[in-house]
Amino acid sequence: SPHAQSYTWRFEPGASSGDVNPSYAFSRPNTYPVRLSVATDRGCRDTVVESVQVFDLPDPAFTAQPVCAYDTTVFINRSENASQYQWRFGDGVGTSKDAEPTYFYGNRGDYLVRLIAESNQGCVDSVDQSVDVLRTPVARFTAADVCIGEPVVFQENASRDATTFRYAFDDGNSSNDPNPRYTYATDGSYEVQLAVRNDDGCVDTINQTVSVFPAPDAAFAAVSACDGEAVQFNNTTVANGATVQA
Protein backbone atom coordinates (compact mmCIF):
# COMPACT_ATOMS: atom_id res chain seq x y z
CA SER A 1 0.00 0.00 0.00
CA PRO A 2 1.34 3.54 -0.73
CA HIS A 3 2.78 5.28 2.32
CA ALA A 4 2.15 2.26 4.58
CA GLN A 5 4.67 2.12 7.37
CA SER A 6 3.80 -1.18 9.06
CA TYR A 7 1.67 -4.30 8.65
CA THR A 8 0.64 -6.58 11.47
CA TRP A 9 -0.96 -9.91 10.65
CA ARG A 10 -2.65 -12.04 13.31
CA PHE A 11 -3.28 -15.58 12.04
CA GLU A 12 -4.17 -17.50 15.17
CA PRO A 13 -3.23 -17.21 18.84
CA GLY A 14 0.52 -16.83 19.14
CA ALA A 15 1.12 -16.51 15.39
CA SER A 16 1.74 -13.18 13.65
CA SER A 17 3.84 -11.58 10.93
CA GLY A 18 5.07 -8.13 9.91
CA ASP A 19 5.70 -9.07 6.28
CA VAL A 20 3.88 -7.32 3.46
CA ASN A 21 2.75 -10.57 1.80
CA PRO A 22 3.33 -13.37 4.29
CA SER A 23 2.62 -17.08 4.00
CA TYR A 24 1.56 -19.17 6.94
CA ALA A 25 0.70 -22.81 7.59
CA PHE A 26 -2.13 -23.07 10.07
CA SER A 27 -1.91 -25.64 12.82
CA ARG A 28 -5.01 -27.62 11.83
CA PRO A 29 -8.07 -27.49 9.58
CA ASN A 30 -10.52 -24.83 10.73
CA THR A 31 -12.01 -21.45 9.84
CA TYR A 32 -9.73 -18.66 11.09
CA PRO A 33 -10.50 -14.93 11.53
CA VAL A 34 -7.28 -13.39 10.14
CA ARG A 35 -6.62 -9.80 11.21
CA LEU A 36 -4.50 -7.31 9.23
CA SER A 37 -3.63 -3.99 10.89
CA VAL A 38 -2.01 -1.26 8.75
CA ALA A 39 -0.30 1.94 9.92
CA THR A 40 0.88 4.62 7.47
CA ASP A 41 3.73 7.06 7.82
CA ARG A 42 1.10 9.75 8.39
CA GLY A 43 -0.17 8.09 11.53
CA CYS A 44 -3.35 6.71 9.99
CA ARG A 45 -4.48 3.20 10.86
CA ASP A 46 -6.96 0.63 9.67
CA THR A 47 -7.79 -2.96 10.49
CA VAL A 48 -9.59 -5.65 8.52
CA VAL A 49 -10.64 -9.15 9.54
CA GLU A 50 -11.34 -11.84 6.94
CA SER A 51 -12.20 -15.50 7.41
CA VAL A 52 -9.76 -17.99 5.97
CA GLN A 53 -10.83 -21.63 5.72
CA VAL A 54 -8.25 -24.42 5.97
CA PHE A 55 -9.65 -27.70 4.60
CA ASP A 56 -8.89 -31.22 5.76
CA LEU A 57 -6.47 -33.23 3.66
CA PRO A 58 -7.80 -36.46 2.19
CA ASP A 59 -6.75 -39.61 4.02
CA PRO A 60 -5.56 -42.05 1.33
CA ALA A 61 -5.49 -45.73 2.28
CA PHE A 62 -5.85 -49.06 0.50
CA THR A 63 -5.37 -52.79 0.91
CA ALA A 64 -4.32 -55.45 -1.59
CA GLN A 65 -3.88 -59.13 -0.78
CA PRO A 66 -0.77 -60.93 -2.06
CA VAL A 67 -1.45 -62.84 -5.26
CA CYS A 68 0.36 -65.47 -7.26
CA ALA A 69 2.11 -64.47 -10.46
CA TYR A 70 -0.27 -64.42 -13.44
CA ASP A 71 -3.22 -63.65 -11.15
CA THR A 72 -4.90 -60.22 -10.93
CA THR A 73 -4.26 -57.92 -7.96
CA VAL A 74 -7.43 -56.34 -6.57
CA PHE A 75 -7.04 -52.98 -4.82
CA ILE A 76 -9.56 -52.10 -2.09
CA ASN A 77 -9.77 -48.33 -1.59
CA ARG A 78 -10.19 -47.32 2.07
CA SER A 79 -9.55 -43.60 1.61
CA GLU A 80 -11.59 -40.95 3.42
CA ASN A 81 -12.47 -37.40 2.38
CA ALA A 82 -11.42 -38.08 -1.21
CA SER A 83 -13.25 -37.92 -4.51
CA GLN A 84 -10.53 -38.41 -7.14
CA TYR A 85 -7.70 -40.91 -7.32
CA GLN A 86 -4.47 -41.57 -9.18
CA TRP A 87 -2.78 -44.96 -8.88
CA ARG A 88 0.80 -45.77 -9.82
CA PHE A 89 1.34 -49.51 -9.68
CA GLY A 90 5.10 -49.51 -9.12
CA ASP A 91 6.21 -51.35 -12.25
CA GLY A 92 6.98 -48.19 -14.23
CA VAL A 93 4.07 -48.85 -16.59
CA GLY A 94 0.65 -49.10 -15.02
CA THR A 95 -1.56 -46.24 -13.81
CA SER A 96 -5.28 -45.85 -13.14
CA LYS A 97 -7.84 -43.24 -12.09
CA ASP A 98 -10.41 -45.81 -10.97
CA ALA A 99 -11.49 -45.79 -7.34
CA GLU A 100 -10.82 -49.53 -6.96
CA PRO A 101 -8.76 -50.83 -9.86
CA THR A 102 -7.46 -54.28 -10.65
CA TYR A 103 -4.02 -54.81 -12.13
CA PHE A 104 -2.11 -57.68 -13.73
CA TYR A 105 1.62 -57.85 -12.97
CA GLY A 106 3.62 -59.81 -15.49
CA ASN A 107 6.33 -60.87 -13.04
CA ARG A 108 6.72 -61.85 -9.41
CA GLY A 109 8.15 -59.30 -6.98
CA ASP A 110 7.38 -56.59 -4.45
CA TYR A 111 5.88 -53.48 -6.03
CA LEU A 112 5.69 -50.09 -4.29
CA VAL A 113 2.22 -48.79 -5.17
CA ARG A 114 1.35 -45.11 -4.73
CA LEU A 115 -2.22 -43.86 -4.27
CA ILE A 116 -2.73 -40.11 -4.72
CA ALA A 117 -6.09 -38.88 -3.39
CA GLU A 118 -7.75 -35.50 -3.98
CA SER A 119 -10.64 -34.01 -2.02
CA ASN A 120 -13.55 -31.97 -3.34
CA GLN A 121 -11.70 -28.86 -2.19
CA GLY A 122 -8.61 -29.72 -4.26
CA CYS A 123 -6.48 -30.89 -1.33
CA VAL A 124 -4.06 -33.70 -2.17
CA ASP A 125 -2.24 -36.36 -0.17
CA SER A 126 -0.65 -39.69 -1.05
CA VAL A 127 0.35 -43.02 0.47
CA ASP A 128 2.90 -45.63 -0.65
CA GLN A 129 2.46 -49.31 0.12
CA SER A 130 4.18 -52.51 -0.95
CA VAL A 131 2.18 -55.15 -2.85
CA ASP A 132 3.45 -58.73 -3.11
CA VAL A 133 3.24 -60.84 -6.24
CA LEU A 134 4.32 -64.37 -5.32
CA ARG A 135 6.18 -66.86 -7.43
CA THR A 136 4.08 -69.50 -9.18
CA PRO A 137 5.36 -73.05 -9.72
CA VAL A 138 5.48 -74.59 -13.18
CA ALA A 139 3.89 -78.01 -13.68
CA ARG A 140 5.50 -80.31 -16.23
CA PHE A 141 5.69 -84.08 -16.56
CA THR A 142 6.53 -86.78 -19.06
CA ALA A 143 4.88 -90.17 -19.56
CA ALA A 144 5.23 -92.67 -22.38
CA ASP A 145 2.34 -94.60 -23.91
CA VAL A 146 2.19 -98.26 -22.84
CA CYS A 147 0.44 -101.52 -23.59
CA ILE A 148 -2.27 -102.80 -21.28
CA GLY A 149 -0.80 -104.47 -18.19
CA GLU A 150 2.33 -102.30 -18.21
CA PRO A 151 2.77 -99.46 -15.70
CA VAL A 152 2.86 -95.87 -16.91
CA VAL A 153 5.92 -94.12 -15.43
CA PHE A 154 5.23 -90.47 -14.65
CA GLN A 155 8.20 -88.16 -14.20
CA GLU A 156 7.88 -84.56 -12.97
CA ASN A 157 11.51 -83.78 -13.75
CA ALA A 158 10.48 -80.64 -15.69
CA SER A 159 8.39 -79.04 -12.90
CA ARG A 160 9.89 -75.99 -11.15
CA ASP A 161 9.44 -74.39 -7.71
CA ALA A 162 7.00 -77.11 -6.63
CA THR A 163 6.82 -78.74 -3.20
CA THR A 164 3.66 -80.88 -3.46
CA PHE A 165 2.27 -82.89 -6.36
CA ARG A 166 -1.04 -84.50 -7.24
CA TYR A 167 -1.69 -86.64 -10.29
CA ALA A 168 -5.28 -87.35 -11.33
CA PHE A 169 -5.22 -90.39 -13.63
CA ASP A 170 -8.65 -89.81 -15.25
CA ASP A 171 -10.05 -93.11 -14.00
CA GLY A 172 -11.03 -91.97 -10.51
CA ASN A 173 -7.64 -92.64 -8.96
CA SER A 174 -4.86 -90.24 -8.00
CA SER A 175 -1.40 -90.05 -6.43
CA ASN A 176 0.65 -87.53 -4.44
CA ASP A 177 3.92 -89.16 -5.41
CA PRO A 178 6.05 -86.81 -7.55
CA ASN A 179 7.07 -89.73 -9.81
CA PRO A 180 4.36 -92.38 -9.62
CA ARG A 181 4.06 -95.64 -11.55
CA TYR A 182 0.47 -96.49 -12.39
CA THR A 183 -1.12 -99.47 -14.15
CA TYR A 184 -4.47 -98.90 -15.82
CA ALA A 185 -7.11 -101.63 -15.65
CA THR A 186 -8.40 -101.04 -19.17
CA ASP A 187 -7.00 -99.72 -22.39
CA GLY A 188 -7.91 -96.29 -23.71
CA SER A 189 -6.82 -92.65 -23.78
CA TYR A 190 -6.56 -90.90 -20.42
CA GLU A 191 -6.37 -87.15 -19.76
CA VAL A 192 -3.92 -87.04 -16.86
CA GLN A 193 -3.66 -83.85 -14.81
CA LEU A 194 -0.70 -82.85 -12.65
CA ALA A 195 -1.33 -80.09 -10.09
CA VAL A 196 1.68 -78.68 -8.24
CA ARG A 197 1.82 -76.27 -5.31
CA ASN A 198 4.66 -74.31 -3.68
CA ASP A 199 5.25 -73.03 -0.14
CA ASP A 200 3.46 -69.74 -0.96
CA GLY A 201 0.27 -71.66 -1.80
CA CYS A 202 0.48 -70.90 -5.52
CA VAL A 203 -0.70 -73.61 -7.92
CA ASP A 204 -0.13 -74.62 -11.51
CA THR A 205 -1.69 -77.46 -13.49
CA ILE A 206 -1.02 -79.26 -16.74
CA ASN A 207 -3.00 -81.88 -18.63
CA GLN A 208 -1.50 -84.52 -20.90
CA THR A 209 -2.99 -87.48 -22.75
CA VAL A 210 -1.60 -90.95 -22.05
CA SER A 211 -2.57 -93.87 -24.28
CA VAL A 212 -2.88 -97.43 -23.01
CA PHE A 213 -2.94 -99.77 -26.02
CA PRO A 214 -4.86 -103.05 -26.04
CA ALA A 215 -2.88 -106.27 -26.40
CA PRO A 216 -3.37 -108.28 -29.56
CA ASP A 217 -5.50 -111.42 -29.31
CA ALA A 218 -3.26 -114.21 -30.61
CA ALA A 219 -5.16 -117.12 -32.21
CA PHE A 220 -4.88 -119.66 -35.01
CA ALA A 221 -6.65 -122.68 -36.46
CA ALA A 222 -5.13 -125.85 -37.92
CA VAL A 223 -6.51 -129.08 -39.48
CA SER A 224 -5.02 -132.32 -38.29
CA ALA A 225 -2.97 -134.21 -40.89
CA CYS A 226 -1.36 -137.58 -41.43
CA ASP A 227 2.31 -138.24 -41.05
CA GLY A 228 4.21 -136.77 -43.92
CA GLU A 229 1.46 -134.31 -44.83
CA ALA A 230 1.88 -130.57 -44.35
CA VAL A 231 -0.32 -129.00 -41.69
CA GLN A 232 -2.03 -125.86 -42.85
CA PHE A 233 -2.19 -123.10 -40.20
CA ASN A 234 -4.71 -120.28 -40.40
CA ASN A 235 -3.69 -117.23 -38.29
CA THR A 236 -6.81 -115.65 -36.73
CA THR A 237 -4.97 -113.16 -34.52
CA VAL A 238 -6.76 -109.83 -33.88
CA ALA A 239 -4.33 -106.92 -33.70
CA ASN A 240 -6.88 -104.58 -32.04
CA GLY A 241 -6.05 -101.56 -34.15
CA ALA A 242 -2.31 -102.09 -34.27
CA THR A 243 -0.02 -103.41 -36.95
CA VAL A 244 1.65 -106.77 -36.31
CA GLN A 245 5.37 -106.58 -36.93
CA ALA A 246 6.84 -109.26 -39.16
Coordinates of C-alpha atoms in Angstrom, one line a residue:
S1 CA 0.0 0.0 0.0
P2 CA 1.3 3.5 -0.7
H3 CA 2.8 5.3 2.3
A4 CA 2.2 2.3 4.6
Q5 CA 4.7 2.1 7.4
S6 CA 3.8 -1.2 9.1
Y7 CA 1.7 -4.3 8.6
T8 CA 0.6 -6.6 11.5
W9 CA -1.0 -9.9 10.6
R10 CA -2.7 -12.0 13.3
F11 CA -3.3 -15.6 12.0
E12 CA -4.2 -17.5 15.2
P13 CA -3.2 -17.2 18.8
G14 CA 0.5 -16.8 19.1
A15 CA 1.1 -16.5 15.4
S16 CA 1.7 -13.2 13.7
S17 CA 3.8 -11.6 10.9
G18 CA 5.1 -8.1 9.9
D19 CA 5.7 -9.1 6.3
V20 CA 3.9 -7.3 3.5
N21 CA 2.8 -10.6 1.8
P22 CA 3.3 -13.4 4.3
S23 CA 2.6 -17.1 4.0
Y24 CA 1.6 -19.2 6.9
A25 CA 0.7 -22.8 7.6
F26 CA -2.1 -23.1 10.1
S27 CA -1.9 -25.6 12.8
R28 CA -5.0 -27.6 11.8
P29 CA -8.1 -27.5 9.6
N30 CA -10.5 -24.8 10.7
T31 CA -12.0 -21.5 9.8
Y32 CA -9.7 -18.7 11.1
P33 CA -10.5 -14.9 11.5
V34 CA -7.3 -13.4 10.1
R35 CA -6.6 -9.8 11.2
L36 CA -4.5 -7.3 9.2
S37 CA -3.6 -4.0 10.9
V38 CA -2.0 -1.3 8.7
A39 CA -0.3 1.9 9.9
T40 CA 0.9 4.6 7.5
D41 CA 3.7 7.1 7.8
R42 CA 1.1 9.8 8.4
G43 CA -0.2 8.1 11.5
C44 CA -3.3 6.7 10.0
R45 CA -4.5 3.2 10.9
D46 CA -7.0 0.6 9.7
T47 CA -7.8 -3.0 10.5
V48 CA -9.6 -5.6 8.5
V49 CA -10.6 -9.1 9.5
E50 CA -11.3 -11.8 6.9
S51 CA -12.2 -15.5 7.4
V52 CA -9.8 -18.0 6.0
Q53 CA -10.8 -21.6 5.7
V54 CA -8.3 -24.4 6.0
F55 CA -9.6 -27.7 4.6
D56 CA -8.9 -31.2 5.8
L57 CA -6.5 -33.2 3.7
P58 CA -7.8 -36.5 2.2
D59 CA -6.7 -39.6 4.0
P60 CA -5.6 -42.1 1.3
A61 CA -5.5 -45.7 2.3
F62 CA -5.8 -49.1 0.5
T63 CA -5.4 -52.8 0.9
A64 CA -4.3 -55.5 -1.6
Q65 CA -3.9 -59.1 -0.8
P66 CA -0.8 -60.9 -2.1
V67 CA -1.4 -62.8 -5.3
C68 CA 0.4 -65.5 -7.3
A69 CA 2.1 -64.5 -10.5
Y70 CA -0.3 -64.4 -13.4
D71 CA -3.2 -63.7 -11.1
T72 CA -4.9 -60.2 -10.9
T73 CA -4.3 -57.9 -8.0
V74 CA -7.4 -56.3 -6.6
F75 CA -7.0 -53.0 -4.8
I76 CA -9.6 -52.1 -2.1
N77 CA -9.8 -48.3 -1.6
R78 CA -10.2 -47.3 2.1
S79 CA -9.5 -43.6 1.6
E80 CA -11.6 -41.0 3.4
N81 CA -12.5 -37.4 2.4
A82 CA -11.4 -38.1 -1.2
S83 CA -13.3 -37.9 -4.5
Q84 CA -10.5 -38.4 -7.1
Y85 CA -7.7 -40.9 -7.3
Q86 CA -4.5 -41.6 -9.2
W87 CA -2.8 -45.0 -8.9
R88 CA 0.8 -45.8 -9.8
F89 CA 1.3 -49.5 -9.7
G90 CA 5.1 -49.5 -9.1
D91 CA 6.2 -51.4 -12.3
G92 CA 7.0 -48.2 -14.2
V93 CA 4.1 -48.8 -16.6
G94 CA 0.6 -49.1 -15.0
T95 CA -1.6 -46.2 -13.8
S96 CA -5.3 -45.9 -13.1
K97 CA -7.8 -43.2 -12.1
D98 CA -10.4 -45.8 -11.0
A99 CA -11.5 -45.8 -7.3
E100 CA -10.8 -49.5 -7.0
P101 CA -8.8 -50.8 -9.9
T102 CA -7.5 -54.3 -10.6
Y103 CA -4.0 -54.8 -12.1
F104 CA -2.1 -57.7 -13.7
Y105 CA 1.6 -57.9 -13.0
G106 CA 3.6 -59.8 -15.5
N107 CA 6.3 -60.9 -13.0
R108 CA 6.7 -61.9 -9.4
G109 CA 8.2 -59.3 -7.0
D110 CA 7.4 -56.6 -4.4
Y111 CA 5.9 -53.5 -6.0
L112 CA 5.7 -50.1 -4.3
V113 CA 2.2 -48.8 -5.2
R114 CA 1.4 -45.1 -4.7
L115 CA -2.2 -43.9 -4.3
I116 CA -2.7 -40.1 -4.7
A117 CA -6.1 -38.9 -3.4
E118 CA -7.7 -35.5 -4.0
S119 CA -10.6 -34.0 -2.0
N120 CA -13.5 -32.0 -3.3
Q121 CA -11.7 -28.9 -2.2
G122 CA -8.6 -29.7 -4.3
C123 CA -6.5 -30.9 -1.3
V124 CA -4.1 -33.7 -2.2
D125 CA -2.2 -36.4 -0.2
S126 CA -0.6 -39.7 -1.1
V127 CA 0.3 -43.0 0.5
D128 CA 2.9 -45.6 -0.7
Q129 CA 2.5 -49.3 0.1
S130 CA 4.2 -52.5 -1.0
V131 CA 2.2 -55.1 -2.9
D132 CA 3.5 -58.7 -3.1
V133 CA 3.2 -60.8 -6.2
L134 CA 4.3 -64.4 -5.3
R135 CA 6.2 -66.9 -7.4
T136 CA 4.1 -69.5 -9.2
P137 CA 5.4 -73.1 -9.7
V138 CA 5.5 -74.6 -13.2
A139 CA 3.9 -78.0 -13.7
R140 CA 5.5 -80.3 -16.2
F141 CA 5.7 -84.1 -16.6
T142 CA 6.5 -86.8 -19.1
A143 CA 4.9 -90.2 -19.6
A144 CA 5.2 -92.7 -22.4
D145 CA 2.3 -94.6 -23.9
V146 CA 2.2 -98.3 -22.8
C147 CA 0.4 -101.5 -23.6
I148 CA -2.3 -102.8 -21.3
G149 CA -0.8 -104.5 -18.2
E150 CA 2.3 -102.3 -18.2
P151 CA 2.8 -99.5 -15.7
V152 CA 2.9 -95.9 -16.9
V153 CA 5.9 -94.1 -15.4
F154 CA 5.2 -90.5 -14.7
Q155 CA 8.2 -88.2 -14.2
E156 CA 7.9 -84.6 -13.0
N157 CA 11.5 -83.8 -13.7
A158 CA 10.5 -80.6 -15.7
S159 CA 8.4 -79.0 -12.9
R160 CA 9.9 -76.0 -11.1
D161 CA 9.4 -74.4 -7.7
A162 CA 7.0 -77.1 -6.6
T163 CA 6.8 -78.7 -3.2
T164 CA 3.7 -80.9 -3.5
F165 CA 2.3 -82.9 -6.4
R166 CA -1.0 -84.5 -7.2
Y167 CA -1.7 -86.6 -10.3
A168 CA -5.3 -87.3 -11.3
F169 CA -5.2 -90.4 -13.6
D170 CA -8.7 -89.8 -15.2
D171 CA -10.0 -93.1 -14.0
G172 CA -11.0 -92.0 -10.5
N173 CA -7.6 -92.6 -9.0
S174 CA -4.9 -90.2 -8.0
S175 CA -1.4 -90.0 -6.4
N176 CA 0.6 -87.5 -4.4
D177 CA 3.9 -89.2 -5.4
P178 CA 6.0 -86.8 -7.6
N179 CA 7.1 -89.7 -9.8
P180 CA 4.4 -92.4 -9.6
R181 CA 4.1 -95.6 -11.5
Y182 CA 0.5 -96.5 -12.4
T183 CA -1.1 -99.5 -14.1
Y184 CA -4.5 -98.9 -15.8
A185 CA -7.1 -101.6 -15.7
T186 CA -8.4 -101.0 -19.2
D187 CA -7.0 -99.7 -22.4
G188 CA -7.9 -96.3 -23.7
S189 CA -6.8 -92.6 -23.8
Y190 CA -6.6 -90.9 -20.4
E191 CA -6.4 -87.1 -19.8
V192 CA -3.9 -87.0 -16.9
Q193 CA -3.7 -83.9 -14.8
L194 CA -0.7 -82.9 -12.6
A195 CA -1.3 -80.1 -10.1
V196 CA 1.7 -78.7 -8.2
R197 CA 1.8 -76.3 -5.3
N198 CA 4.7 -74.3 -3.7
D199 CA 5.2 -73.0 -0.1
D200 CA 3.5 -69.7 -1.0
G201 CA 0.3 -71.7 -1.8
C202 CA 0.5 -70.9 -5.5
V203 CA -0.7 -73.6 -7.9
D204 CA -0.1 -74.6 -11.5
T205 CA -1.7 -77.5 -13.5
I206 CA -1.0 -79.3 -16.7
N207 CA -3.0 -81.9 -18.6
Q208 CA -1.5 -84.5 -20.9
T209 CA -3.0 -87.5 -22.8
V210 CA -1.6 -91.0 -22.0
S211 CA -2.6 -93.9 -24.3
V212 CA -2.9 -97.4 -23.0
F213 CA -2.9 -99.8 -26.0
P214 CA -4.9 -103.1 -26.0
A215 CA -2.9 -106.3 -26.4
P216 CA -3.4 -108.3 -29.6
D217 CA -5.5 -111.4 -29.3
A218 CA -3.3 -114.2 -30.6
A219 CA -5.2 -117.1 -32.2
F220 CA -4.9 -119.7 -35.0
A221 CA -6.6 -122.7 -36.5
A222 CA -5.1 -125.8 -37.9
V223 CA -6.5 -129.1 -39.5
S224 CA -5.0 -132.3 -38.3
A225 CA -3.0 -134.2 -40.9
C226 CA -1.4 -137.6 -41.4
D227 CA 2.3 -138.2 -41.0
G228 CA 4.2 -136.8 -43.9
E229 CA 1.5 -134.3 -44.8
A230 CA 1.9 -130.6 -44.4
V231 CA -0.3 -129.0 -41.7
Q232 CA -2.0 -125.9 -42.9
F233 CA -2.2 -123.1 -40.2
N234 CA -4.7 -120.3 -40.4
N235 CA -3.7 -117.2 -38.3
T236 CA -6.8 -115.7 -36.7
T237 CA -5.0 -113.2 -34.5
V238 CA -6.8 -109.8 -33.9
A239 CA -4.3 -106.9 -33.7
N240 CA -6.9 -104.6 -32.0
G241 CA -6.1 -101.6 -34.1
A242 CA -2.3 -102.1 -34.3
T243 CA 0.0 -103.4 -37.0
V244 CA 1.6 -106.8 -36.3
Q245 CA 5.4 -106.6 -36.9
A246 CA 6.8 -109.3 -39.2

